[in-house]
PDB file of C-alpha atoms in Angstrom:
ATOM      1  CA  UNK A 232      -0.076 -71.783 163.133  1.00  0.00           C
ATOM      2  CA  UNK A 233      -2.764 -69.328 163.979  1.00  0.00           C
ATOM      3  CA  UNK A 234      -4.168 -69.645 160.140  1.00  0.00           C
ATOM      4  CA  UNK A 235      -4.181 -73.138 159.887  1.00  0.00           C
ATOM      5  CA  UNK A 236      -7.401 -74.745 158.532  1.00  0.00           C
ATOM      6  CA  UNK A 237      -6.408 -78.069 160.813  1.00  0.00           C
ATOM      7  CA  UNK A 238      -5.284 -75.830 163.743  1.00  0.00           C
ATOM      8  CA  UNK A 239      -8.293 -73.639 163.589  1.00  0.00           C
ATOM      9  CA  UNK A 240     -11.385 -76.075 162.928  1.00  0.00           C
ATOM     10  CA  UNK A 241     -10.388 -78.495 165.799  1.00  0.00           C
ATOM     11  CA  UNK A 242      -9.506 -75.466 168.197  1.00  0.00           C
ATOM     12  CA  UNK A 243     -12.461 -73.386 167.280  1.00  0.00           C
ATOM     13  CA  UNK A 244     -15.039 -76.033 167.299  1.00  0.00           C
ATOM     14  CA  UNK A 245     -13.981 -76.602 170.936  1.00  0.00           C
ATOM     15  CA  UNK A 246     -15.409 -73.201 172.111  1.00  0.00           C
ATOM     16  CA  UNK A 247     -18.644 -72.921 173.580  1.00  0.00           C
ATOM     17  CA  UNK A 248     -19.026 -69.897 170.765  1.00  0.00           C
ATOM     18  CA  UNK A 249     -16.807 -68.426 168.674  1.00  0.00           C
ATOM     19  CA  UNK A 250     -17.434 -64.293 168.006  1.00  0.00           C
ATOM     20  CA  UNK A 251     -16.711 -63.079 164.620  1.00  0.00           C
ATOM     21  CA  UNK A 252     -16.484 -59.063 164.043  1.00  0.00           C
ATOM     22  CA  UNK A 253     -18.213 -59.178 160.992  1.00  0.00           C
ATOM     23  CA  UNK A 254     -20.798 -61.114 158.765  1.00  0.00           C
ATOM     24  CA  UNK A 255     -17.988 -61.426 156.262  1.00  0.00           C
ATOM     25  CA  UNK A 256     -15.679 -63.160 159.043  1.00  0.00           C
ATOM     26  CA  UNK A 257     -18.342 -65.001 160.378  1.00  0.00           C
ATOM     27  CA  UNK A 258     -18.852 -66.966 156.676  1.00  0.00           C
ATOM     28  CA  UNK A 259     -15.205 -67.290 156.493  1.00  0.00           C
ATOM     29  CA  UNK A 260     -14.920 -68.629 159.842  1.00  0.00           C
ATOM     30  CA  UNK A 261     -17.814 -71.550 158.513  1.00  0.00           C
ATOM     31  CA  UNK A 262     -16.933 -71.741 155.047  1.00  0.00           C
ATOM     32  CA  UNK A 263     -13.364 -71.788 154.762  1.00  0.00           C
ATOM     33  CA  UNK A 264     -12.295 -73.274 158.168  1.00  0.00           C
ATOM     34  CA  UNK A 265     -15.315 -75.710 158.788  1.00  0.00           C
ATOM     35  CA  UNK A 266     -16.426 -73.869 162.136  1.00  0.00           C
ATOM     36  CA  UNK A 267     -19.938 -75.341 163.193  1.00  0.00           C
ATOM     37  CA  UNK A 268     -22.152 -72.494 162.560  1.00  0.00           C
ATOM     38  CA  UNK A 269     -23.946 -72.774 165.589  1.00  0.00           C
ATOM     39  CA  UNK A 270     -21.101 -71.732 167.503  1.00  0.00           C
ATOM     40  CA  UNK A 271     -20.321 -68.790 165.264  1.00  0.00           C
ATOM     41  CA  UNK A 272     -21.729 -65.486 166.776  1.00  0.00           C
ATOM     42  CA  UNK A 273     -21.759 -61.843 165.247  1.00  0.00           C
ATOM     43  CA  UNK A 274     -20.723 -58.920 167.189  1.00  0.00           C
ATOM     44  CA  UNK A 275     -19.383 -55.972 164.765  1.00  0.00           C
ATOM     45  CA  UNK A 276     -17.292 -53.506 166.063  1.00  0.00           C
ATOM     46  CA  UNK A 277     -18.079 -50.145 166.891  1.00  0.00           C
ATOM     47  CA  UNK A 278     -16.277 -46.929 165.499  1.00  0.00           C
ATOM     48  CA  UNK A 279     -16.474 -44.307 167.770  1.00  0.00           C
ATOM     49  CA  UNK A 280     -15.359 -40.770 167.103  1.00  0.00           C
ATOM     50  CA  UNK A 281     -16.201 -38.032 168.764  1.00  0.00           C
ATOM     51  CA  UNK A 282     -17.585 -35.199 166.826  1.00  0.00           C
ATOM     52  CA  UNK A 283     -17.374 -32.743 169.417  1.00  0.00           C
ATOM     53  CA  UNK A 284     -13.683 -31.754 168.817  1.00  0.00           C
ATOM     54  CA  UNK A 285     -13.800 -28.279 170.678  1.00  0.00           C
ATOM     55  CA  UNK A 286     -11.048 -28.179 173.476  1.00  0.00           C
ATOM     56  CA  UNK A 287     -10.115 -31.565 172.115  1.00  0.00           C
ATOM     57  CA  UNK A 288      -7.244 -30.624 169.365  1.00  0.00           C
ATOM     58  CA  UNK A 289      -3.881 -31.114 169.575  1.00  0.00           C
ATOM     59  CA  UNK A 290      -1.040 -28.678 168.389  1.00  0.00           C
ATOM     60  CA  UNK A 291      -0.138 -29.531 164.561  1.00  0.00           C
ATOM     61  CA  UNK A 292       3.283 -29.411 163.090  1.00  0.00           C
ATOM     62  CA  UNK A 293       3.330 -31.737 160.662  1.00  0.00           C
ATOM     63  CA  UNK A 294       1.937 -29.541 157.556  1.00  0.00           C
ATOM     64  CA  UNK A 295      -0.700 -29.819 155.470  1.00  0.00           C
ATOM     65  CA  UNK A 296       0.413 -33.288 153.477  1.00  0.00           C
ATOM     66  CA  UNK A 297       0.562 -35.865 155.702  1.00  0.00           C
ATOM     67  CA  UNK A 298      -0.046 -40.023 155.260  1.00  0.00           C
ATOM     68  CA  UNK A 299      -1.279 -41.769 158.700  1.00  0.00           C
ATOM     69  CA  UNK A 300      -1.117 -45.070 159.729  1.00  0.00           C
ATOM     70  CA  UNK A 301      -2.117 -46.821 162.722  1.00  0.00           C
ATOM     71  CA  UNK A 302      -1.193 -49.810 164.418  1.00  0.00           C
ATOM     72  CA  UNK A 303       0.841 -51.895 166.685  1.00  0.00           C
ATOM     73  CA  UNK A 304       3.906 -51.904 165.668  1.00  0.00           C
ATOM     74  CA  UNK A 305       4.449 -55.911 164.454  1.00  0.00           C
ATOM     75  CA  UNK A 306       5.609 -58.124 161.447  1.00  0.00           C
ATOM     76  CA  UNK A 307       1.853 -58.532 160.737  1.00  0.00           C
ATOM     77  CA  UNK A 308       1.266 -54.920 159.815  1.00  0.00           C
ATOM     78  CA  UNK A 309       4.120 -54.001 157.619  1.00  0.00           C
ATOM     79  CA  UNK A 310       4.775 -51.017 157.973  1.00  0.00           C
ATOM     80  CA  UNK A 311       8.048 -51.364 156.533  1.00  0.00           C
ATOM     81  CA  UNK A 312       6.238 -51.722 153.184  1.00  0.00           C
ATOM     82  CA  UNK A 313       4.552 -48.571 153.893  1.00  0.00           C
ATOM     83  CA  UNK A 314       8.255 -46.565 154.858  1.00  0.00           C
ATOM     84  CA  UNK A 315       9.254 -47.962 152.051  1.00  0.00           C
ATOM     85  CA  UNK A 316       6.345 -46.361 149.661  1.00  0.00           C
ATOM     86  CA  UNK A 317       6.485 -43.369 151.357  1.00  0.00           C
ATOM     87  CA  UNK A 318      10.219 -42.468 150.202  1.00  0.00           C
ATOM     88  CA  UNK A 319       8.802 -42.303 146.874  1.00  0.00           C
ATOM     89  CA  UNK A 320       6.390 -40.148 147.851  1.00  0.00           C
ATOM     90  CA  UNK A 321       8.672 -38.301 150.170  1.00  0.00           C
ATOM     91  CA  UNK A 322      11.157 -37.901 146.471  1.00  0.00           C
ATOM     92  CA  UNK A 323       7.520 -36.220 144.737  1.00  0.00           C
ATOM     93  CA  UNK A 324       6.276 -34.487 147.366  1.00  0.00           C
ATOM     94  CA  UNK A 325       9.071 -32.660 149.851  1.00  0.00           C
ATOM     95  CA  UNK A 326       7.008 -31.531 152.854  1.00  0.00           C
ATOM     96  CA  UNK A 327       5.091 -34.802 152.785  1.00  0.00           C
ATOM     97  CA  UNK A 328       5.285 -36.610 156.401  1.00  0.00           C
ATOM     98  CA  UNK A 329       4.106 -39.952 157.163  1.00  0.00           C
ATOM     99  CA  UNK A 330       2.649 -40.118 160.596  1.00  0.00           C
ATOM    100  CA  UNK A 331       2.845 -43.848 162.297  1.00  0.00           C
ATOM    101  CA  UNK A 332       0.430 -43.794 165.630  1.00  0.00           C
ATOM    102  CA  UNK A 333       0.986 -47.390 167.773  1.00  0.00           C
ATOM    103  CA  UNK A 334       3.845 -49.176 169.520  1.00  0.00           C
ATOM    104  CA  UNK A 335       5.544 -52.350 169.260  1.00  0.00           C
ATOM    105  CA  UNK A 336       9.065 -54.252 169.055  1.00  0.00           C
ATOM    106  CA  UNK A 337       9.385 -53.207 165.996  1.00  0.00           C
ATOM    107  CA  UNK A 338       9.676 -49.258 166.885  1.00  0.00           C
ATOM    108  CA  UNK A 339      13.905 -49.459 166.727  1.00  0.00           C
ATOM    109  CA  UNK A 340      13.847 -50.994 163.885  1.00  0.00           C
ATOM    110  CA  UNK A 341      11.841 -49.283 161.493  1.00  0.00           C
ATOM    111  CA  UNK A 342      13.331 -45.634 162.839  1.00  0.00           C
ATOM    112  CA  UNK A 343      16.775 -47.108 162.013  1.00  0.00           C
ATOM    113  CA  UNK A 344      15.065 -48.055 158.618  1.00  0.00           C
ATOM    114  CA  UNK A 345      13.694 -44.433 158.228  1.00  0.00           C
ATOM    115  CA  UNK A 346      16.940 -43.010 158.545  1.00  0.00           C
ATOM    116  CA  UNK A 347      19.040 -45.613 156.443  1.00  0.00           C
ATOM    117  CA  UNK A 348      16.519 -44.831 153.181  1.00  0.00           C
ATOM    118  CA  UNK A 349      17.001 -41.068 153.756  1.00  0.00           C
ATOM    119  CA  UNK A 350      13.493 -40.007 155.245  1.00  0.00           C
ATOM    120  CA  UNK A 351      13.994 -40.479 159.172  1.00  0.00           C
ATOM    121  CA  UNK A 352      13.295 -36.552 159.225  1.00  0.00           C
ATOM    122  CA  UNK A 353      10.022 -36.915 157.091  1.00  0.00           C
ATOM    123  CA  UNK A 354       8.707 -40.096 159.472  1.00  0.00           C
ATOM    124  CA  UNK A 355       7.043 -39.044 162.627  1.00  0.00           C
ATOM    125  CA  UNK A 356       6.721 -42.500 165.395  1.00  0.00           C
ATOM    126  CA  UNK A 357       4.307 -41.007 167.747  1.00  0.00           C
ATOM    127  CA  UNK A 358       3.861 -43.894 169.485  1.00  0.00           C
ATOM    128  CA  UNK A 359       0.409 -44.754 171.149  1.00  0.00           C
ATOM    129  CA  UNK A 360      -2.251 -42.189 171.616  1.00  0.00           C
ATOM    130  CA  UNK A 361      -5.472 -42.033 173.603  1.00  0.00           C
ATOM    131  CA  UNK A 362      -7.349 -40.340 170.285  1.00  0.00           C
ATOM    132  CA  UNK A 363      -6.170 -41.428 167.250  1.00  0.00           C
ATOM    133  CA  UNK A 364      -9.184 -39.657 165.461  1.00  0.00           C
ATOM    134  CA  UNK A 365      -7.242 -35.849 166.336  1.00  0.00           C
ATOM    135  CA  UNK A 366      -4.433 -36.947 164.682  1.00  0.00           C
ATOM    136  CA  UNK A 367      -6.624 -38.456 161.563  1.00  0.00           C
ATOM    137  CA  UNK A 368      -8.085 -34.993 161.383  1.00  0.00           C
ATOM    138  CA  UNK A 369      -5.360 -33.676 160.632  1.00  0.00           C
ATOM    139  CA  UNK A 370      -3.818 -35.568 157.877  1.00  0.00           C
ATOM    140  CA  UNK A 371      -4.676 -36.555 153.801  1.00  0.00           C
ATOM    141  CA  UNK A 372      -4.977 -40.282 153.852  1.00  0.00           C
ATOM    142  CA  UNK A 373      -4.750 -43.589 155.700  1.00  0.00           C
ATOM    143  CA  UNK A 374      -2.846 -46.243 154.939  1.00  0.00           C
ATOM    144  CA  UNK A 375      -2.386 -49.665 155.799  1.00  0.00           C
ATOM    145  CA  UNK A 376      -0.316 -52.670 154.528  1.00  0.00           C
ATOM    146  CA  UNK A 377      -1.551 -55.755 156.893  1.00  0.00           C
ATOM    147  CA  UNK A 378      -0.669 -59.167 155.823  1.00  0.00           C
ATOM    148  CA  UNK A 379      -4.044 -60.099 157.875  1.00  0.00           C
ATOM    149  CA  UNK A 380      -6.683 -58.264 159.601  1.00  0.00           C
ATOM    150  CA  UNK A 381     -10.003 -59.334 161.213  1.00  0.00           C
ATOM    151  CA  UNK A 382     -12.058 -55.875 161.659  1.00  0.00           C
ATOM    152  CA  UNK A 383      -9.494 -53.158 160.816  1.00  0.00           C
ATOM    153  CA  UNK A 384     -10.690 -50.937 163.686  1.00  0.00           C
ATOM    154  CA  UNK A 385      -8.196 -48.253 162.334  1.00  0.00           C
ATOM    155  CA  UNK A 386      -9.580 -48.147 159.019  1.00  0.00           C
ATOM    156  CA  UNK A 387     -13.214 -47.411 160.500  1.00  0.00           C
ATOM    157  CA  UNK A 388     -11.950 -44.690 162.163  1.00  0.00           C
ATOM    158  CA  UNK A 389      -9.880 -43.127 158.932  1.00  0.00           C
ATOM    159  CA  UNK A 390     -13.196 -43.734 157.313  1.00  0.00           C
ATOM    160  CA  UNK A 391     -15.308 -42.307 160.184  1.00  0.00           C
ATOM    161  CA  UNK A 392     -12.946 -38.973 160.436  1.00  0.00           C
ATOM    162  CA  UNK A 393     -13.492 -38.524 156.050  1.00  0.00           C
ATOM    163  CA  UNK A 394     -10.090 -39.902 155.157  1.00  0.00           C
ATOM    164  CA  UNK A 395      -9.629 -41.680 151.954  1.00  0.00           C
TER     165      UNK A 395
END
């Protein structure tokens, strides 16, 4: 309902102004859902990560090959698609981990899906962290498998600590 063109344009055009993360989101919000650009207003989001990391580390034990993700755990993000691309990885590479950071209803279920595929030892559910960026550090790449973002914040900060 959320995504609705109809839904959207009457809603939307309701607001006094309507703040868009990006440029890119602002067009979209204009062009595809008929928001009266005169309510649309630009306000990116920041990354911000420290680059003073001394006596800000954490203790590592998750070796040297490690995928991240980050995210409230939800439908929207998927990160059942991203378990399930990480057992083939897992098969190639066997002290590969994939490191989830967030929290959400969905925590249960995608451990119990971890350990029904065989990898529930190789998937690490940290849950929610104050600093993200120490765990980023730390690991290869970032990945994310969102039906729908706005401004990925996460993705900023993967790009902001180097990762690919």
């Amino acid at each position: 309902m959320f995504y609705d063109p109809v839904f959207v344009k009457h809603l939307y055009n309701r607001a006094d102004a309507v703040v868009a993360v990006s440029d890119t989101t602002g067009k979209d919000l204009i062009f595809n859902y008929h928001i009266n650009d005169k309510r649309v207003v630009v306000i990116p989001n920041p990354a911000v990560v420290p680059r003073d990391y001394e006596g800000n580390d954490l203790e590592w034990k998750y070796g040297e090959n490690v995928i991240i993700s980050v995210g409230r755990l939800e439908p929207v993000k998927q990160q059942d698609r991203i378990i399930k691309a990480f057992s083939v990885v897992a098969d190639e590479i066997h002290d590969a981990r994939l490191v989830i950071l967030g929290d959400g209803k969905l925590r249960r279920y995608l451990a119990a899906l971890s350990k029904k595929i065989g990898i529930g030892d190789k998937v690490i559910m940290e849950g929610q962290v104050e600093r993200p960026d120490l765990y980023m550090r730390h690991s290869r790449i970032f990945v994310m498998a969102s039906r729908a973002e706005g401004f990925p914040n996460a993705m900023v900060e993967a790009m902001a600590c180097g990762l690919p």
